[in-house]
Amino acid sequence: MPVTDAELGDNVRIFHPDLVNVYGCKIGDETTVGPFVEIQRGVVIGPRCKISSHTFICEGVTLEEGVFVGHGVMFTNDPYPRATNEDGTLQGAGDWTLVETLVRKRASLGSNATILAGVTIGEGAIVGAGAVVTKDVPDYAIVAGVPARVIGDVRERTK
């Protein structure tokens, strides 16, 4: 499914639109989206972001300005996912609660990171490749591991 009913800002570049699934979302000016990406309904992506290939951004996620999303990053929006209800019927839209996630401006998410529902990743923070983010990440923190833990500060690295 190519790009459908998405609100695209000026100069948004979607590489290989036939290889993406982008619908019902807002993508800010000058953002780039790589192939094999899904961006779901209700997602808000700020201007000048880079979304690398094989990434999944689900409903309830907001990326502020200048966020970098590496290859294969996965977001979740339900901390207790289930296929069925207690009575065995398939769950529908009304059977779960959407939990929102925020990635603040200029944060960077390394390849294959997994971002669990309900966290905020701080301004300028860096999430290491393969990390699993289970709780909020402070501004300018560098986090890595499973679960992700603070291992440094971006400001210390730029002095």
PDB file of C-alpha atoms in Angstrom:
ATOM      1  CA  MET A   1       0.000   0.000   0.000  1.00  0.00           C
ATOM      2  CA  PRO A   2       1.659   3.233  -1.060  1.00  0.00           C
ATOM      3  CA  VAL A   3       1.111   6.664   0.477  1.00  0.00           C
ATOM      4  CA  THR A   4      -2.601   7.341   1.071  1.00  0.00           C
ATOM      5  CA  ASP A   5      -4.511  10.118   2.864  1.00  0.00           C
ATOM      6  CA  ALA A   6      -1.351  11.371   4.574  1.00  0.00           C
ATOM      7  CA  GLU A   7      -0.686  15.067   5.084  1.00  0.00           C
ATOM      8  CA  LEU A   8       2.763  15.726   3.632  1.00  0.00           C
ATOM      9  CA  GLY A   9       4.677  18.960   4.194  1.00  0.00           C
ATOM     10  CA  ASP A  10       6.765  20.750   1.587  1.00  0.00           C
ATOM     11  CA  ASN A  11       9.678  18.845   0.060  1.00  0.00           C
ATOM     12  CA  VAL A  12       8.920  15.559   1.850  1.00  0.00           C
ATOM     13  CA  ARG A  13      10.888  12.819   0.106  1.00  0.00           C
ATOM     14  CA  ILE A  14       9.542   9.283   0.212  1.00  0.00           C
ATOM     15  CA  PHE A  15      12.013   7.007  -1.482  1.00  0.00           C
ATOM     16  CA  HIS A  16      10.280   4.195  -3.363  1.00  0.00           C
ATOM     17  CA  PRO A  17       6.679   5.150  -2.460  1.00  0.00           C
ATOM     18  CA  ASP A  18       5.506   1.801  -3.824  1.00  0.00           C
ATOM     19  CA  LEU A  19       7.505   0.119  -1.012  1.00  0.00           C
ATOM     20  CA  VAL A  20       6.080   2.088   1.930  1.00  0.00           C
ATOM     21  CA  ASN A  21       2.830   2.012   3.863  1.00  0.00           C
ATOM     22  CA  VAL A  22       2.064   5.578   4.948  1.00  0.00           C
ATOM     23  CA  TYR A  23      -1.519   6.527   5.777  1.00  0.00           C
ATOM     24  CA  GLY A  24      -3.508   9.003   7.851  1.00  0.00           C
ATOM     25  CA  CYS A  25      -0.427  10.663   9.356  1.00  0.00           C
ATOM     26  CA  LYS A  26       1.248  14.074   9.209  1.00  0.00           C
ATOM     27  CA  ILE A  27       4.821  14.360   7.958  1.00  0.00           C
ATOM     28  CA  GLY A  28       6.623  17.701   8.294  1.00  0.00           C
ATOM     29  CA  ASP A  29       8.571  19.697   5.724  1.00  0.00           C
ATOM     30  CA  GLU A  30      11.820  18.280   4.316  1.00  0.00           C
ATOM     31  CA  THR A  31      11.466  14.904   6.049  1.00  0.00           C
ATOM     32  CA  THR A  32      12.811  11.827   4.266  1.00  0.00           C
ATOM     33  CA  VAL A  33      11.297   8.346   4.453  1.00  0.00           C
ATOM     34  CA  GLY A  34      13.175   5.266   3.298  1.00  0.00           C
ATOM     35  CA  PRO A  35      11.767   2.094   1.727  1.00  0.00           C
ATOM     36  CA  PHE A  36       9.942  -0.640   3.650  1.00  0.00           C
ATOM     37  CA  VAL A  37       8.604   1.827   6.231  1.00  0.00           C
ATOM     38  CA  GLU A  38       5.119   1.855   7.765  1.00  0.00           C
ATOM     39  CA  ILE A  39       3.777   5.041   9.333  1.00  0.00           C
ATOM     40  CA  GLN A  40       0.279   4.587  10.730  1.00  0.00           C
ATOM     41  CA  ARG A  41      -2.761   6.780  11.149  1.00  0.00           C
ATOM     42  CA  GLY A  42      -2.422   9.538  13.736  1.00  0.00           C
ATOM     43  CA  VAL A  43       1.387   9.638  13.756  1.00  0.00           C
ATOM     44  CA  VAL A  44       2.875  13.148  13.728  1.00  0.00           C
ATOM     45  CA  ILE A  45       6.380  13.622  12.352  1.00  0.00           C
ATOM     46  CA  GLY A  46       7.983  17.048  12.567  1.00  0.00           C
ATOM     47  CA  PRO A  47      10.056  18.809   9.940  1.00  0.00           C
ATOM     48  CA  ARG A  48      13.522  17.692   8.840  1.00  0.00           C
ATOM     49  CA  CYS A  49      13.326  14.176  10.254  1.00  0.00           C
ATOM     50  CA  LYS A  50      14.982  11.156   8.680  1.00  0.00           C
ATOM     51  CA  ILE A  51      13.130   7.838   8.816  1.00  0.00           C
ATOM     52  CA  SER A  52      15.408   5.020   7.640  1.00  0.00           C
ATOM     53  CA  SER A  53      14.320   1.800   5.925  1.00  0.00           C
ATOM     54  CA  HIS A  54      12.444  -1.078   7.568  1.00  0.00           C
ATOM     55  CA  THR A  55      11.019   1.106  10.350  1.00  0.00           C
ATOM     56  CA  PHE A  56       7.564   0.776  11.938  1.00  0.00           C
ATOM     57  CA  ILE A  57       5.963   3.869  13.497  1.00  0.00           C
ATOM     58  CA  CYS A  58       2.584   3.031  14.999  1.00  0.00           C
ATOM     59  CA  GLU A  59      -0.408   5.123  15.931  1.00  0.00           C
ATOM     60  CA  GLY A  60       0.247   7.315  18.976  1.00  0.00           C
ATOM     61  CA  VAL A  61       3.848   8.250  18.161  1.00  0.00           C
ATOM     62  CA  THR A  62       5.006  11.856  17.777  1.00  0.00           C
ATOM     63  CA  LEU A  63       8.468  12.776  16.509  1.00  0.00           C
ATOM     64  CA  GLU A  64       9.448  16.396  16.949  1.00  0.00           C
ATOM     65  CA  GLU A  65      11.746  18.360  14.627  1.00  0.00           C
ATOM     66  CA  GLY A  66      15.009  16.888  13.368  1.00  0.00           C
ATOM     67  CA  VAL A  67      14.636  13.351  14.756  1.00  0.00           C
ATOM     68  CA  PHE A  68      16.807  10.625  13.235  1.00  0.00           C
ATOM     69  CA  VAL A  69      15.297   7.138  13.126  1.00  0.00           C
ATOM     70  CA  GLY A  70      17.764   4.404  12.141  1.00  0.00           C
ATOM     71  CA  HIS A  71      17.052   1.275  10.118  1.00  0.00           C
ATOM     72  CA  GLY A  72      14.565  -1.196  11.560  1.00  0.00           C
ATOM     73  CA  VAL A  73      13.399   0.859  14.537  1.00  0.00           C
ATOM     74  CA  MET A  74      10.149  -0.453  16.057  1.00  0.00           C
ATOM     75  CA  PHE A  75       7.633   1.454  18.159  1.00  0.00           C
ATOM     76  CA  THR A  76       4.825  -0.069  20.235  1.00  0.00           C
ATOM     77  CA  ASN A  77       1.608   1.531  21.468  1.00  0.00           C
ATOM     78  CA  ASP A  78       0.102  -1.091  23.782  1.00  0.00           C
ATOM     79  CA  PRO A  79       1.950  -2.314  26.889  1.00  0.00           C
ATOM     80  CA  TYR A  80      -0.293  -5.392  27.234  1.00  0.00           C
ATOM     81  CA  PRO A  81      -1.088  -6.593  23.699  1.00  0.00           C
ATOM     82  CA  ARG A  82      -3.491  -9.482  23.240  1.00  0.00           C
ATOM     83  CA  ALA A  83      -5.051 -11.040  20.152  1.00  0.00           C
ATOM     84  CA  THR A  84      -8.250 -12.065  21.950  1.00  0.00           C
ATOM     85  CA  ASN A  85     -10.476 -11.018  24.822  1.00  0.00           C
ATOM     86  CA  GLU A  86     -11.058 -13.239  27.879  1.00  0.00           C
ATOM     87  CA  ASP A  87     -14.018 -14.878  26.100  1.00  0.00           C
ATOM     88  CA  GLY A  88     -11.848 -15.825  23.121  1.00  0.00           C
ATOM     89  CA  THR A  89     -13.242 -13.254  20.694  1.00  0.00           C
ATOM     90  CA  LEU A  90     -10.778 -11.292  18.613  1.00  0.00           C
ATOM     91  CA  GLN A  91      -9.931  -7.906  20.042  1.00  0.00           C
ATOM     92  CA  GLY A  92     -11.110  -4.859  18.136  1.00  0.00           C
ATOM     93  CA  ALA A  93     -10.339  -1.154  18.290  1.00  0.00           C
ATOM     94  CA  GLY A  94     -12.401  -0.695  21.471  1.00  0.00           C
ATOM     95  CA  ASP A  95     -10.670  -3.482  23.384  1.00  0.00           C
ATOM     96  CA  TRP A  96      -7.388  -1.733  24.146  1.00  0.00           C
ATOM     97  CA  THR A  97      -6.102   1.712  25.116  1.00  0.00           C
ATOM     98  CA  LEU A  98      -3.660   3.593  22.926  1.00  0.00           C
ATOM     99  CA  VAL A  99      -0.546   4.669  24.870  1.00  0.00           C
ATOM    100  CA  GLU A 100       1.310   7.580  23.278  1.00  0.00           C
ATOM    101  CA  THR A 101       5.065   7.996  22.815  1.00  0.00           C
ATOM    102  CA  LEU A 102       7.035  11.216  22.276  1.00  0.00           C
ATOM    103  CA  VAL A 103      10.474  11.652  20.747  1.00  0.00           C
ATOM    104  CA  ARG A 104      11.749  15.188  21.398  1.00  0.00           C
ATOM    105  CA  LYS A 105      13.613  17.311  18.869  1.00  0.00           C
ATOM    106  CA  ARG A 106      16.981  16.237  17.497  1.00  0.00           C
ATOM    107  CA  ALA A 107      16.940  12.857  19.244  1.00  0.00           C
ATOM    108  CA  SER A 108      18.561   9.923  17.413  1.00  0.00           C
ATOM    109  CA  LEU A 109      17.337   6.332  17.512  1.00  0.00           C
ATOM    110  CA  GLY A 110      19.899   3.710  16.506  1.00  0.00           C
ATOM    111  CA  SER A 111      19.178   0.832  14.142  1.00  0.00           C
ATOM    112  CA  ASN A 112      16.973  -1.940  15.487  1.00  0.00           C
ATOM    113  CA  ALA A 113      16.026  -0.028  18.639  1.00  0.00           C
ATOM    114  CA  THR A 114      12.649  -0.913  20.131  1.00  0.00           C
ATOM    115  CA  ILE A 115      10.686   1.874  21.789  1.00  0.00           C
ATOM    116  CA  LEU A 116       7.981   0.688  24.198  1.00  0.00           C
ATOM    117  CA  ALA A 117       4.674   2.509  24.567  1.00  0.00           C
ATOM    118  CA  GLY A 118       4.376   5.541  26.788  1.00  0.00           C
ATOM    119  CA  VAL A 119       7.970   6.730  26.962  1.00  0.00           C
ATOM    120  CA  THR A 120       9.418  10.140  26.187  1.00  0.00           C
ATOM    121  CA  ILE A 121      12.849  10.292  24.609  1.00  0.00           C
ATOM    122  CA  GLY A 122      14.431  13.603  25.524  1.00  0.00           C
ATOM    123  CA  GLU A 123      15.733  16.392  23.358  1.00  0.00           C
ATOM    124  CA  GLY A 124      19.047  15.563  21.698  1.00  0.00           C
ATOM    125  CA  ALA A 125      19.183  12.100  23.279  1.00  0.00           C
ATOM    126  CA  ILE A 126      20.840   9.151  21.540  1.00  0.00           C
ATOM    127  CA  VAL A 127      19.438   5.628  21.736  1.00  0.00           C
ATOM    128  CA  GLY A 128      22.047   3.002  20.874  1.00  0.00           C
ATOM    129  CA  ALA A 129      21.540   0.384  18.198  1.00  0.00           C
ATOM    130  CA  GLY A 130      19.502  -2.569  19.427  1.00  0.00           C
ATOM    131  CA  ALA A 131      18.452  -0.877  22.667  1.00  0.00           C
ATOM    132  CA  VAL A 132      15.051  -1.567  24.189  1.00  0.00           C
ATOM    133  CA  VAL A 133      13.699   1.658  25.685  1.00  0.00           C
ATOM    134  CA  THR A 134      11.353   0.820  28.569  1.00  0.00           C
ATOM    135  CA  LYS A 135      11.334   4.152  30.428  1.00  0.00           C
ATOM    136  CA  ASP A 136      11.828   7.856  29.746  1.00  0.00           C
ATOM    137  CA  VAL A 137      15.192   8.982  28.433  1.00  0.00           C
ATOM    138  CA  PRO A 138      16.488  12.326  29.782  1.00  0.00           C
ATOM    139  CA  ASP A 139      17.453  15.200  27.478  1.00  0.00           C
ATOM    140  CA  TYR A 140      20.914  14.663  25.923  1.00  0.00           C
ATOM    141  CA  ALA A 141      21.344  11.230  27.504  1.00  0.00           C
ATOM    142  CA  ILE A 142      23.047   8.391  25.651  1.00  0.00           C
ATOM    143  CA  VAL A 143      21.294   5.101  26.384  1.00  0.00           C
ATOM    144  CA  ALA A 144      22.106   1.551  25.328  1.00  0.00           C
ATOM    145  CA  GLY A 145      21.314  -2.030  26.257  1.00  0.00           C
ATOM    146  CA  VAL A 146      18.360  -4.212  27.111  1.00  0.00           C
ATOM    147  CA  PRO A 147      16.728  -2.585  28.906  1.00  0.00           C
ATOM    148  CA  ALA A 148      18.255   0.736  27.865  1.00  0.00           C
ATOM    149  CA  ARG A 149      20.296   2.472  30.568  1.00  0.00           C
ATOM    150  CA  VAL A 150      22.047   5.828  30.602  1.00  0.00           C
ATOM    151  CA  ILE A 151      25.702   5.356  29.634  1.00  0.00           C
ATOM    152  CA  GLY A 152      26.675   8.932  28.872  1.00  0.00           C
ATOM    153  CA  ASP A 153      25.718  12.475  28.012  1.00  0.00           C
ATOM    154  CA  VAL A 154      25.814  13.923  24.509  1.00  0.00           C
ATOM    155  CA  ARG A 155      27.068  17.256  25.853  1.00  0.00           C
ATOM    156  CA  GLU A 156      30.149  15.577  27.317  1.00  0.00           C
ATOM    157  CA  ARG A 157      31.011  14.083  23.924  1.00  0.00           C
ATOM    158  CA  THR A 158      30.870  17.427  22.097  1.00  0.00           C
ATOM    159  CA  LYS A 159      33.256  19.406  24.323  1.00  0.00           C
TER     160      LYS A 159
END
